Amino acid sequence: INLRSFTDQVISYLVLCKRLCLRILVRNCALDVGSERFTVRAGSFKMIRLYPRWHTGFSVVKSLFRTVFTALTATVPKTTLVATEFYRQPLPRTCVAFASDQGKRIFREALSAGHMEAYFPLAEQLCTQAEPAYCGLATLVMVLNAFEMDPGRIWKGPWRWYHESMLDCCIPSDVLSQGITLDKFVEIARCHGLEVDLHRVRSSDQLSAFREVVSTMTSSEHKGYLVTCFARGSLGQTGTGHFAAVGGYHPQRELVFLFDTARFKYPSHWAPIARLWEGMAQLDSVTKQPRGYMIITRSSVLGRRNIAEQADSTVEDRLYLFGISDSARQAYLSPAALCGRNSVGRRLRVVADSWLQWIRDEVPEEQSHQSAVIGAAARFILDACPKHSLYNFFLTVQPFVDEEQQGPVRDAQQKVVKDLLASQLGQIVTSIVNSLPKDQFEWLTTVGPFRLATGRSYASSTKTYVRSSPICPFAELSDPGLRLSLLLTSFICSYPYAEISKLTNGITKNTRVHLLREVFECAKFSDATLTELQVLRNVLWSFISTGLQQTEAPSPCCNTI
């Protein structure tokens, strides 16, 4: 159509109409005007108001516009609408929503049967995964926080707390789009100080064995968590591979409770254990291996004496008064904690390595008597803590609550406290503590590494974790000065000087490690105190042995010390 002739015709009709009031609504119309031609891609003109007086002339204009636009839009392709956003997915009939009436009834029955023990600590930490492919990382964060493990790194503000963004070691570059595989999940978990027992489900495996595992992990008999990796299609769900922690089990109905971190898609639900088993047996398209399940526990420190052949293996692995801090575990057993230079675990490792180097040095003859060596050792640790902003120490001192043997355990704890503080070594350390500047003393005992500990700590080699009492029952430990003296004395007494001496070539009697060893051997303690100190010595030597192995063969995922 020639633009000039078309315009002339329209103007001529409008001149004839004079006062014609025309309102035109243009919808979805696009005009491309060239030098002499124009095209209309899509659109329609609609008359809003017509004056009857000019009906005839206006009909001509209307007819002309209709003819033009019908011809020009006849070849416009139709648009096909595709759904690009969703709000959740309906749960298939094979699964039972947790919040439904039936789901609540199943929960009550499973709770009465004693198979919902894993639910409560995991439910406290249930989170929605930050990315659509982060089901593995979100599930791992749930487990880490359920263990009440201190990550040693700041999440936001002043708070140290595990989040998916903090699991930044060992992860592949395509984690945002592809997620992580089962092997990668295990690698990241171990890097953060967890022990993972991986079981891939083969076609020859028996479902009955998995039932026993689920029954054990959901009851009060075991302190750990069960995480499954399965194909969603086996449960009638959309999607491919998925990670989910098991929170409960109903033996009669054979239903497993799964914490689904993809809460934008499916809620947490009950699923048939047989279908879950089938989903774990399916091959992963990436690794070409079957999926499976993992039994996850915290890394054992008291059960690692096989690393330290010189450690005393005749002592029962039981701590009655002291606990092992998460920072000590991270400093040696968690390569991920050593990645960040500001992590608490790395700072503690720096102090520990400095202490190890310091005790290997020789001292002048005039400074080799016992009181001088003990005083210098105490001052070295007290000065190193604020220097490196150390907020956690190797040991915690809050006593554990033991309901079954509360009387005997309490007596043993009291004996250890009095024995250590009343010893010559304890009195020297106490005098050093009393001479500290006020600001340094307050920092060490309120926000520093010698504050009163809370939360859960490692108590024995059976991989059980005992919640410490929220209120310290001992006046000795509630007093910040005595608590600081007790922790410092116990560390100096329990350090494995004999094992360190065997590793050091050409050691002389004037080295601090030899002098401190003599101090401890000359000290007189009760059997209960000696047993407690020997267990601590086994733990510390296990840490040091692990650290020496890391120095020889650093972790490939992090730049360790």
Coordinates of C-alpha atoms in Angstrom, one line a residue:
I1 CA 0.0 0.0 0.0
N2 CA 1.4 3.4 -1.0
L3 CA 1.6 5.6 2.1
R4 CA 0.9 8.8 0.3
S5 CA -2.2 7.7 -1.6
F6 CA -3.6 6.0 1.6
T7 CA -3.1 9.2 3.6
D8 CA -4.7 11.3 1.0
Q9 CA -7.8 9.1 1.0
V10 CA -8.1 9.2 4.8
I11 CA -7.8 13.0 4.9
S12 CA -10.4 13.5 2.2
Y13 CA -12.9 11.5 4.1
L14 CA -12.1 13.3 7.4
V15 CA -12.5 16.7 5.7
L16 CA -16.0 15.6 4.6
C17 CA -16.9 14.5 8.1
K18 CA -15.6 17.8 9.6
R19 CA -16.7 17.5 13.3
L20 CA -16.5 13.8 13.4
C21 CA -15.2 12.7 16.9
L22 CA -13.4 9.5 16.5
R23 CA -11.8 7.5 19.3
I24 CA -9.6 4.6 18.3
L25 CA -8.2 2.0 20.6
V26 CA -5.1 0.3 19.2
R27 CA -4.3 -3.1 20.7
N28 CA -1.0 -5.0 20.1
C29 CA -0.2 -2.8 17.1
A30 CA 3.3 -2.2 15.8
L31 CA 4.0 0.2 12.8
D32 CA 7.2 0.1 10.8
V33 CA 7.2 3.3 8.6
G34 CA 9.7 3.4 5.8
S35 CA 10.1 6.1 3.2
E36 CA 7.0 5.3 1.2
R37 CA 5.5 2.1 2.8
F38 CA 4.3 0.8 6.1
T39 CA 3.3 -2.5 7.5
V40 CA 1.1 -3.5 10.5
R41 CA 2.2 -6.7 12.2
A42 CA -0.8 -7.4 14.4
G43 CA -3.6 -5.3 15.7
S44 CA -7.2 -4.1 15.3
F45 CA -9.0 -0.8 15.4
K46 CA -12.2 -0.6 17.2
M47 CA -14.6 2.2 17.1
I48 CA -15.5 3.5 20.6
R49 CA -18.0 6.1 19.7
L50 CA -19.9 7.0 16.5
Y51 CA -22.1 10.1 15.9
P52 CA -25.2 9.0 14.0
R53 CA -25.1 12.2 11.9
W54 CA -21.9 11.1 10.3
H55 CA -22.6 7.4 10.2
T56 CA -22.3 7.0 6.5
G57 CA -19.0 8.7 6.1
F58 CA -17.6 7.0 9.2
S59 CA -18.6 3.6 7.9
V60 CA -16.5 4.2 4.8
V61 CA -13.4 4.9 7.0
K62 CA -14.2 1.9 9.2
S63 CA -14.5 -0.3 6.2
L64 CA -11.3 0.9 4.7
F65 CA -9.3 0.3 7.9
R66 CA -10.9 -3.2 8.3
T67 CA -9.8 -4.2 4.8
V68 CA -6.3 -2.9 5.2
F69 CA -5.7 -4.7 8.6
T70 CA -7.3 -7.9 7.6
A71 CA -5.0 -8.2 4.6
L72 CA -1.9 -7.3 6.5
T73 CA -2.5 -9.5 9.6
A74 CA -3.6 -12.6 7.7
T75 CA -0.1 -14.2 7.7
V76 CA 0.8 -13.4 11.4
P77 CA 1.6 -16.7 13.1
K78 CA -0.3 -17.7 16.2
T79 CA 1.4 -17.6 19.6
T80 CA 1.7 -20.8 21.7
L81 CA 1.7 -20.2 25.5
V82 CA 4.1 -22.4 27.6
A83 CA 4.0 -22.6 31.4
T84 CA 7.3 -21.1 32.7
E85 CA 6.5 -20.8 36.4
F86 CA 5.0 -23.0 39.1
Y87 CA 3.7 -22.9 42.6
R88 CA 4.5 -26.3 44.1
Q89 CA 3.6 -29.7 42.7
P90 CA 0.8 -32.0 44.0
L91 CA 2.2 -34.8 46.1
P92 CA 1.6 -38.2 44.4
R93 CA -0.7 -40.8 45.9
T94 CA 2.2 -43.0 46.8
C95 CA 3.2 -40.4 49.5
V96 CA 1.5 -38.9 52.5
A97 CA 1.9 -35.3 53.3
F98 CA 3.2 -34.7 56.8
A99 CA 0.6 -32.0 57.7
S100 CA -2.4 -34.0 56.5
D101 CA -4.7 -35.8 58.9
Q102 CA -3.3 -39.2 57.8
G103 CA 0.3 -37.9 58.1
K104 CA -0.4 -36.7 61.7
R105 CA -1.9 -40.0 62.6
I106 CA 1.1 -41.9 61.2
F107 CA 3.5 -39.5 63.1
R108 CA 1.7 -40.2 66.4
E109 CA 1.9 -44.0 65.9
A110 CA 5.6 -43.9 64.9
L111 CA 6.4 -41.6 67.9
S112 CA 4.7 -44.1 70.2
A113 CA 6.7 -46.9 68.7
G114 CA 10.0 -45.0 69.4
H115 CA 11.0 -44.4 65.8
M116 CA 10.9 -40.6 65.6
E117 CA 14.0 -39.8 67.6
A118 CA 15.9 -38.5 64.6
Y119 CA 12.9 -36.2 63.8
F120 CA 13.3 -33.6 66.5
P121 CA 16.9 -32.4 66.0
L122 CA 16.5 -32.4 62.3
A123 CA 13.2 -30.6 62.4
E124 CA 14.8 -27.8 64.3
Q125 CA 17.2 -27.3 61.4
L126 CA 14.8 -27.9 58.4
C127 CA 15.5 -25.3 55.7
T128 CA 14.5 -24.5 52.2
Q129 CA 17.3 -25.0 49.8
A130 CA 18.7 -21.8 48.5
E131 CA 18.9 -23.0 44.8
P132 CA 16.7 -25.5 42.9
A133 CA 19.8 -27.9 42.6
Y134 CA 20.9 -27.5 46.3
C135 CA 19.1 -30.4 47.8
G136 CA 22.4 -32.1 48.7
L137 CA 24.0 -29.0 50.2
A138 CA 20.8 -28.1 52.1
T139 CA 20.5 -31.6 53.6
L140 CA 24.1 -31.6 54.7
V141 CA 23.6 -28.2 56.3
M142 CA 20.6 -29.7 58.2
V143 CA 22.8 -32.5 59.5
L144 CA 25.7 -30.3 60.5
N145 CA 23.4 -27.9 62.5
A146 CA 21.5 -30.8 64.0
F147 CA 24.8 -32.1 65.4
E148 CA 25.2 -28.6 67.0
M149 CA 28.6 -28.2 65.4
D150 CA 30.3 -24.8 65.5
P151 CA 31.4 -24.1 62.0
G152 CA 34.1 -21.8 63.3
R153 CA 33.3 -19.2 60.6
I154 CA 30.9 -16.3 60.6
W155 CA 27.6 -16.7 58.6
K156 CA 26.1 -13.2 59.1
G157 CA 26.7 -10.5 61.6
P158 CA 28.4 -12.0 64.6
W159 CA 26.8 -15.4 64.2
R160 CA 28.6 -18.6 63.4
W161 CA 26.1 -21.0 61.7
Y162 CA 26.2 -23.4 58.8
H163 CA 24.6 -22.3 55.5
E164 CA 24.9 -23.7 52.0
S165 CA 27.1 -20.8 50.9
M166 CA 29.7 -21.9 53.5
L167 CA 30.1 -25.3 52.0
D168 CA 32.5 -23.8 49.5
C169 CA 35.2 -26.5 49.4
C170 CA 35.2 -29.4 47.1
I171 CA 32.1 -28.3 45.2
P172 CA 32.0 -28.5 41.4
S173 CA 31.7 -25.4 39.2
D174 CA 28.3 -26.5 37.8
V175 CA 26.7 -27.0 41.3
L176 CA 24.1 -24.3 40.6
S177 CA 22.6 -26.1 37.6
Q178 CA 23.5 -29.8 38.2
G179 CA 23.8 -30.1 42.0
I180 CA 26.2 -32.7 43.5
T181 CA 26.6 -36.4 43.2
L182 CA 26.6 -38.9 46.0
D183 CA 30.4 -39.2 46.0
K184 CA 30.7 -35.4 46.2
F185 CA 28.2 -35.3 49.1
V186 CA 30.4 -37.7 51.0
E187 CA 33.6 -35.7 50.2
I188 CA 32.1 -32.4 51.4
A189 CA 30.7 -34.0 54.6
R190 CA 34.1 -35.6 55.5
C191 CA 35.8 -32.3 54.7
H192 CA 33.7 -30.7 57.4
G193 CA 34.5 -33.2 60.1
L194 CA 31.8 -35.8 59.6
E195 CA 32.2 -39.6 59.3
V196 CA 30.1 -41.0 56.5
D197 CA 29.4 -44.7 56.0
L198 CA 28.2 -44.9 52.4
H199 CA 26.1 -47.8 51.1
R200 CA 25.2 -48.1 47.4
V201 CA 22.1 -50.1 46.8
R202 CA 22.8 -53.0 44.4
S203 CA 20.3 -55.3 42.8
S204 CA 21.6 -58.2 44.9
D205 CA 21.1 -56.3 48.2
Q206 CA 18.2 -57.1 50.5
L207 CA 15.5 -54.6 51.5
S208 CA 15.4 -56.2 55.0
A209 CA 18.9 -55.0 55.7
F210 CA 17.8 -51.4 54.9
R211 CA 14.8 -51.8 57.2
E212 CA 17.1 -52.7 60.0
V213 CA 19.3 -49.6 59.3
V214 CA 16.2 -47.3 59.2
S215 CA 14.8 -48.8 62.4
T216 CA 18.1 -48.3 64.2
M217 CA 18.8 -44.8 63.0
T218 CA 15.3 -43.5 63.9
S219 CA 15.3 -45.0 67.4
S220 CA 17.1 -43.7 70.5
E221 CA 19.7 -46.4 70.3
H222 CA 21.9 -44.5 67.8
K223 CA 23.3 -41.0 67.7
G224 CA 23.6 -40.2 64.1
Y225 CA 21.5 -39.4 61.0
L226 CA 20.5 -41.3 57.9
V227 CA 20.5 -39.5 54.5
T228 CA 19.2 -41.1 51.3
C229 CA 19.9 -40.4 47.7
F230 CA 17.2 -41.6 45.4
A231 CA 15.5 -41.0 42.0
R232 CA 12.2 -39.0 42.5
G233 CA 10.5 -41.0 39.8
S234 CA 10.3 -44.1 42.0
L235 CA 8.0 -42.2 44.3
G236 CA 5.9 -40.9 41.5
Q237 CA 7.4 -37.4 41.8
T238 CA 8.8 -35.2 39.1
G239 CA 12.5 -34.6 38.8
T240 CA 15.6 -36.8 38.8
G241 CA 18.0 -37.4 41.7
H242 CA 17.3 -36.0 45.2
F243 CA 18.8 -36.0 48.7
A244 CA 16.6 -36.3 51.8
A245 CA 17.3 -37.0 55.5
V246 CA 15.2 -39.7 57.2
G247 CA 13.4 -38.4 60.2
G248 CA 11.2 -41.3 61.2
Y249 CA 9.9 -44.8 60.4
H250 CA 6.6 -46.6 60.8
P251 CA 7.4 -50.3 60.9
Q252 CA 3.8 -51.6 60.5
R253 CA 2.9 -49.4 57.6
E254 CA 6.5 -49.6 56.2
L255 CA 6.6 -45.8 55.7
V256 CA 9.7 -43.6 56.0
F257 CA 9.5 -39.9 56.8
L258 CA 11.6 -37.8 54.5
F259 CA 12.7 -34.2 55.1
D260 CA 12.3 -32.5 51.7
T261 CA 14.4 -29.3 51.5
A262 CA 12.7 -28.5 48.2
R263 CA 9.7 -27.2 50.1
F264 CA 8.8 -25.0 47.1
K265 CA 8.1 -28.2 45.3
Y266 CA 7.0 -30.9 47.7
P267 CA 6.4 -30.8 51.5
S268 CA 8.0 -33.2 53.9
H269 CA 6.2 -36.5 53.6
W270 CA 5.9 -40.2 54.3
A271 CA 7.0 -42.5 51.5
P272 CA 6.9 -46.3 51.1
I273 CA 10.2 -47.8 52.1
A274 CA 10.1 -50.3 49.2
R275 CA 9.7 -47.5 46.6
L276 CA 12.5 -45.6 48.3
W277 CA 14.7 -48.7 48.0
E278 CA 13.9 -48.9 44.3
G279 CA 14.8 -45.2 43.8
M280 CA 18.2 -45.7 45.6
A281 CA 18.9 -48.7 43.3
Q282 CA 18.5 -46.7 40.1
L283 CA 21.7 -45.5 38.3
D284 CA 22.9 -42.0 38.4
S285 CA 23.1 -40.6 34.9
V286 CA 26.3 -38.8 35.7
T287 CA 28.3 -41.4 37.6
K288 CA 26.7 -44.5 36.1
Q289 CA 26.5 -45.9 39.6
P290 CA 23.5 -46.8 41.8
R291 CA 22.4 -44.3 44.4
G292 CA 22.2 -45.3 48.0
Y293 CA 22.1 -44.1 51.6
M294 CA 24.6 -42.7 54.2
I295 CA 25.0 -43.2 57.9
I296 CA 26.5 -39.9 59.2
T297 CA 28.1 -39.4 62.6
R298 CA 30.5 -36.8 64.0
S299 CA 34.2 -37.7 63.6
S300 CA 35.4 -39.8 66.4
V301 CA 38.4 -38.4 68.3
L302 CA 38.6 -40.7 71.2
G303 CA 38.5 -43.7 69.0
R304 CA 41.4 -42.7 66.8
R305 CA 44.2 -44.2 68.9
N306 CA 45.2 -46.5 66.0
I307 CA 47.0 -43.4 64.6
A308 CA 49.0 -42.9 67.8
E309 CA 50.7 -46.2 68.6
Q310 CA 52.4 -44.7 71.6
A311 CA 49.1 -43.7 73.3
D312 CA 48.0 -45.7 76.3
S313 CA 45.4 -48.1 75.1
T314 CA 44.6 -49.5 78.6
V315 CA 42.6 -46.5 79.7
E316 CA 38.8 -46.5 79.2
D317 CA 37.8 -43.8 76.7
R318 CA 35.5 -41.9 79.1
L319 CA 35.7 -38.3 80.1
Y320 CA 33.8 -37.4 83.3
L321 CA 34.6 -33.7 83.6
F322 CA 36.1 -32.4 80.3
G323 CA 34.8 -32.3 76.8
I324 CA 36.5 -31.8 73.4
S325 CA 35.5 -28.6 71.7
D326 CA 34.3 -28.4 68.1
S327 CA 37.1 -26.0 67.3
A328 CA 39.7 -28.6 68.3
R329 CA 38.0 -31.1 66.0
Q330 CA 38.0 -28.6 63.2
A331 CA 41.6 -27.6 63.7
Y332 CA 42.8 -31.2 62.9
L333 CA 39.9 -33.2 61.5
S334 CA 38.1 -30.7 59.2
P335 CA 40.2 -29.5 56.2
A336 CA 37.3 -27.1 55.3
A337 CA 37.8 -25.2 58.6
L338 CA 41.4 -24.5 57.6
C339 CA 40.4 -22.9 54.3
G340 CA 39.4 -19.6 55.8
R341 CA 42.2 -17.7 57.5
N342 CA 39.7 -16.2 60.0
S343 CA 38.0 -19.5 61.0
V344 CA 38.2 -20.4 64.7
G345 CA 39.6 -23.8 63.8
R346 CA 42.5 -22.3 61.8
R347 CA 43.3 -19.8 64.6
L348 CA 43.3 -22.6 67.2
R349 CA 45.6 -24.7 64.9
V350 CA 48.0 -21.7 64.6
V351 CA 48.2 -21.5 68.4
A352 CA 48.6 -25.3 68.7
D353 CA 51.4 -25.3 66.2
S354 CA 53.1 -22.4 67.9
W355 CA 52.9 -24.2 71.2
L356 CA 54.4 -27.3 69.7
Q357 CA 57.3 -25.4 68.4
W358 CA 57.7 -23.4 71.6
I359 CA 58.0 -26.5 73.8
R360 CA 60.7 -28.0 71.5
D361 CA 63.0 -25.1 72.2
E362 CA 65.8 -25.1 74.8
V363 CA 65.8 -22.9 77.8
P364 CA 68.7 -21.4 79.8
E365 CA 69.8 -23.3 82.9
E366 CA 68.6 -20.6 85.3
Q367 CA 65.1 -20.9 83.8
S368 CA 64.8 -24.6 83.9
H369 CA 63.3 -25.1 87.4
Q370 CA 59.8 -26.3 87.6
S371 CA 58.0 -23.1 88.7
A372 CA 59.6 -21.1 86.0
V373 CA 58.8 -23.6 83.2
I374 CA 55.2 -23.9 84.3
G375 CA 54.8 -20.2 84.6
A376 CA 56.2 -19.6 81.2
A377 CA 54.0 -22.2 79.7
A378 CA 50.9 -20.7 81.2
R379 CA 51.8 -17.2 80.1
F380 CA 52.5 -18.4 76.6
I381 CA 49.0 -19.8 76.2
L382 CA 47.3 -16.8 77.9
D383 CA 49.1 -14.3 75.6
A384 CA 48.5 -16.3 72.5
C385 CA 44.7 -16.5 72.9
P386 CA 44.0 -12.7 72.6
K387 CA 46.8 -12.3 70.1
H388 CA 45.1 -14.7 67.6
S389 CA 41.5 -13.8 68.7
L390 CA 40.9 -17.3 69.9
Y391 CA 37.3 -17.8 71.0
N392 CA 37.5 -21.6 71.7
F393 CA 40.0 -23.8 73.5
F394 CA 40.8 -27.4 73.1
L395 CA 38.8 -28.4 76.1
T396 CA 35.5 -27.5 77.7
V397 CA 35.0 -27.8 81.4
Q398 CA 31.3 -27.9 82.0
P399 CA 30.5 -31.3 83.5
F400 CA 28.2 -33.7 81.7
V401 CA 24.8 -34.9 83.0
D402 CA 24.6 -38.6 83.5
E403 CA 21.2 -39.7 84.7
E404 CA 22.1 -43.3 85.3
Q405 CA 25.3 -42.8 87.3
Q406 CA 24.8 -39.2 88.6
G407 CA 26.1 -39.9 92.1
P408 CA 29.3 -41.7 91.2
V409 CA 30.0 -39.4 88.2
R410 CA 29.5 -36.3 90.4
D411 CA 32.0 -37.6 93.0
A412 CA 34.6 -38.4 90.3
Q413 CA 34.2 -34.9 88.8
Q414 CA 34.6 -33.3 92.2
K415 CA 37.8 -35.3 92.9
V416 CA 39.3 -34.3 89.6
V417 CA 38.6 -30.6 90.1
K418 CA 40.0 -30.5 93.6
D419 CA 43.0 -32.6 92.7
L420 CA 44.1 -30.4 89.8
L421 CA 43.6 -27.1 91.6
A422 CA 45.3 -28.2 94.8
S423 CA 48.4 -29.6 93.0
Q424 CA 51.6 -27.7 92.9
L425 CA 51.2 -27.2 89.2
G426 CA 47.6 -25.9 89.7
Q427 CA 48.7 -23.4 92.3
I428 CA 51.4 -22.0 90.1
V429 CA 48.9 -21.6 87.2
T430 CA 46.4 -20.0 89.6
S431 CA 49.0 -17.4 90.7
I432 CA 49.7 -16.5 87.0
V433 CA 45.9 -16.2 86.4
N434 CA 45.5 -13.9 89.4
S435 CA 48.2 -11.6 88.1
L436 CA 46.6 -11.0 84.7
P437 CA 45.4 -7.5 83.8
K438 CA 41.7 -7.0 84.4
D439 CA 40.7 -6.5 80.8
Q440 CA 42.6 -9.6 79.6
F441 CA 41.1 -11.7 82.4
E442 CA 37.6 -10.5 81.6
W443 CA 38.0 -11.2 77.9
L444 CA 39.4 -14.7 78.4
T445 CA 36.6 -15.7 80.8
T446 CA 33.6 -14.0 79.2
V447 CA 33.9 -14.0 75.4
G448 CA 37.3 -15.8 75.0
P449 CA 38.2 -19.5 75.0
F450 CA 37.8 -20.0 78.8
R451 CA 34.2 -19.0 79.1
L452 CA 31.6 -21.5 80.5
A453 CA 30.7 -23.8 77.6
T454 CA 27.2 -24.6 76.4
G455 CA 25.7 -27.0 73.9
R456 CA 26.8 -30.6 73.2
S457 CA 30.3 -32.0 73.4
Y458 CA 32.0 -35.3 72.7
A459 CA 31.9 -37.5 75.8
S460 CA 33.0 -41.0 74.9
S461 CA 34.3 -43.2 72.1
T462 CA 30.9 -44.8 71.6
K463 CA 30.0 -41.8 69.4
T464 CA 27.4 -40.6 71.8
Y465 CA 27.0 -36.9 72.5
V466 CA 25.8 -35.7 75.9
R467 CA 24.1 -32.3 76.3
S468 CA 25.9 -30.5 79.1
S469 CA 24.0 -29.0 82.0
P470 CA 22.7 -25.5 81.2
I471 CA 23.6 -24.4 84.8
C472 CA 27.0 -25.4 86.1
P473 CA 26.5 -27.4 89.3
F474 CA 30.0 -26.7 90.7
A475 CA 30.8 -23.4 92.3
E476 CA 34.4 -24.1 91.4
L477 CA 33.6 -24.0 87.7
S478 CA 31.2 -21.1 87.9
D479 CA 34.0 -19.0 89.2
P480 CA 35.8 -17.6 86.1
G481 CA 39.2 -17.6 87.8
L482 CA 39.1 -21.1 89.0
R483 CA 37.6 -22.3 85.7
L484 CA 40.5 -20.6 83.8
S485 CA 43.0 -22.2 86.1
L486 CA 41.5 -25.6 85.8
L487 CA 41.4 -25.6 82.0
L488 CA 44.9 -24.3 81.7
T489 CA 46.3 -26.8 84.3
S490 CA 44.5 -29.7 82.7
F491 CA 45.9 -28.8 79.3
I492 CA 49.5 -28.5 80.5
C493 CA 49.2 -31.8 82.4
S494 CA 47.5 -33.8 79.6
Y495 CA 49.7 -32.7 76.7
P496 CA 51.5 -35.8 75.2
Y497 CA 55.1 -34.7 76.0
A498 CA 56.5 -38.3 75.9
E499 CA 55.1 -38.9 72.4
I500 CA 56.4 -35.5 71.2
S501 CA 59.9 -36.4 72.6
K502 CA 60.0 -39.5 70.5
L503 CA 59.3 -37.5 67.3
T504 CA 62.0 -34.9 68.1
N505 CA 65.5 -35.9 67.1
G506 CA 68.4 -34.8 69.3
I507 CA 66.2 -33.7 72.2
T508 CA 68.1 -32.6 75.3
K509 CA 67.2 -32.3 78.9
N510 CA 67.0 -28.5 78.6
T511 CA 64.1 -28.5 76.2
R512 CA 60.7 -27.4 77.5
V513 CA 59.1 -30.6 76.4
H514 CA 61.4 -32.7 78.5
L515 CA 61.1 -30.3 81.5
L516 CA 57.3 -30.3 81.4
R517 CA 57.2 -34.0 81.1
E518 CA 59.2 -34.3 84.3
V519 CA 56.9 -31.9 86.0
F520 CA 53.9 -34.0 85.2
E521 CA 55.6 -37.3 86.2
C522 CA 56.5 -35.8 89.6
A523 CA 53.0 -34.6 90.3
K524 CA 50.8 -36.7 92.6
F525 CA 47.2 -37.2 91.5
S526 CA 44.5 -39.6 92.4
D527 CA 43.6 -42.5 90.1
A528 CA 40.4 -40.7 88.9
T529 CA 42.5 -37.6 87.9
L530 CA 45.2 -39.7 86.2
T531 CA 42.5 -41.5 84.2
E532 CA 40.9 -38.3 83.1
L533 CA 44.2 -36.8 82.1
Q534 CA 45.3 -39.9 80.2
V535 CA 42.1 -39.9 78.1
L536 CA 42.8 -36.2 77.3
R537 CA 46.3 -37.1 76.4
N538 CA 45.1 -39.8 74.0
V539 CA 42.8 -37.3 72.3
L540 CA 45.5 -34.6 72.0
W541 CA 48.0 -37.0 70.6
S542 CA 45.5 -38.2 68.1
F543 CA 45.0 -34.6 67.0
I544 CA 48.7 -34.0 66.7
S545 CA 49.3 -37.2 64.8
T546 CA 46.5 -36.3 62.3
G547 CA 48.0 -32.8 62.0
L548 CA 51.5 -34.2 61.1
Q549 CA 49.9 -36.5 58.5
Q550 CA 48.1 -33.5 57.0
T551 CA 51.4 -31.6 56.8
E552 CA 53.0 -34.5 54.8
A553 CA 49.9 -34.9 52.6
P554 CA 47.8 -31.8 52.5
S555 CA 44.1 -32.0 51.6
P556 CA 43.5 -31.5 47.9
C557 CA 40.4 -29.4 48.4
C558 CA 41.9 -26.7 50.7
N559 CA 45.1 -25.0 51.4
T560 CA 45.7 -26.3 54.8
I561 CA 48.3 -25.1 57.2

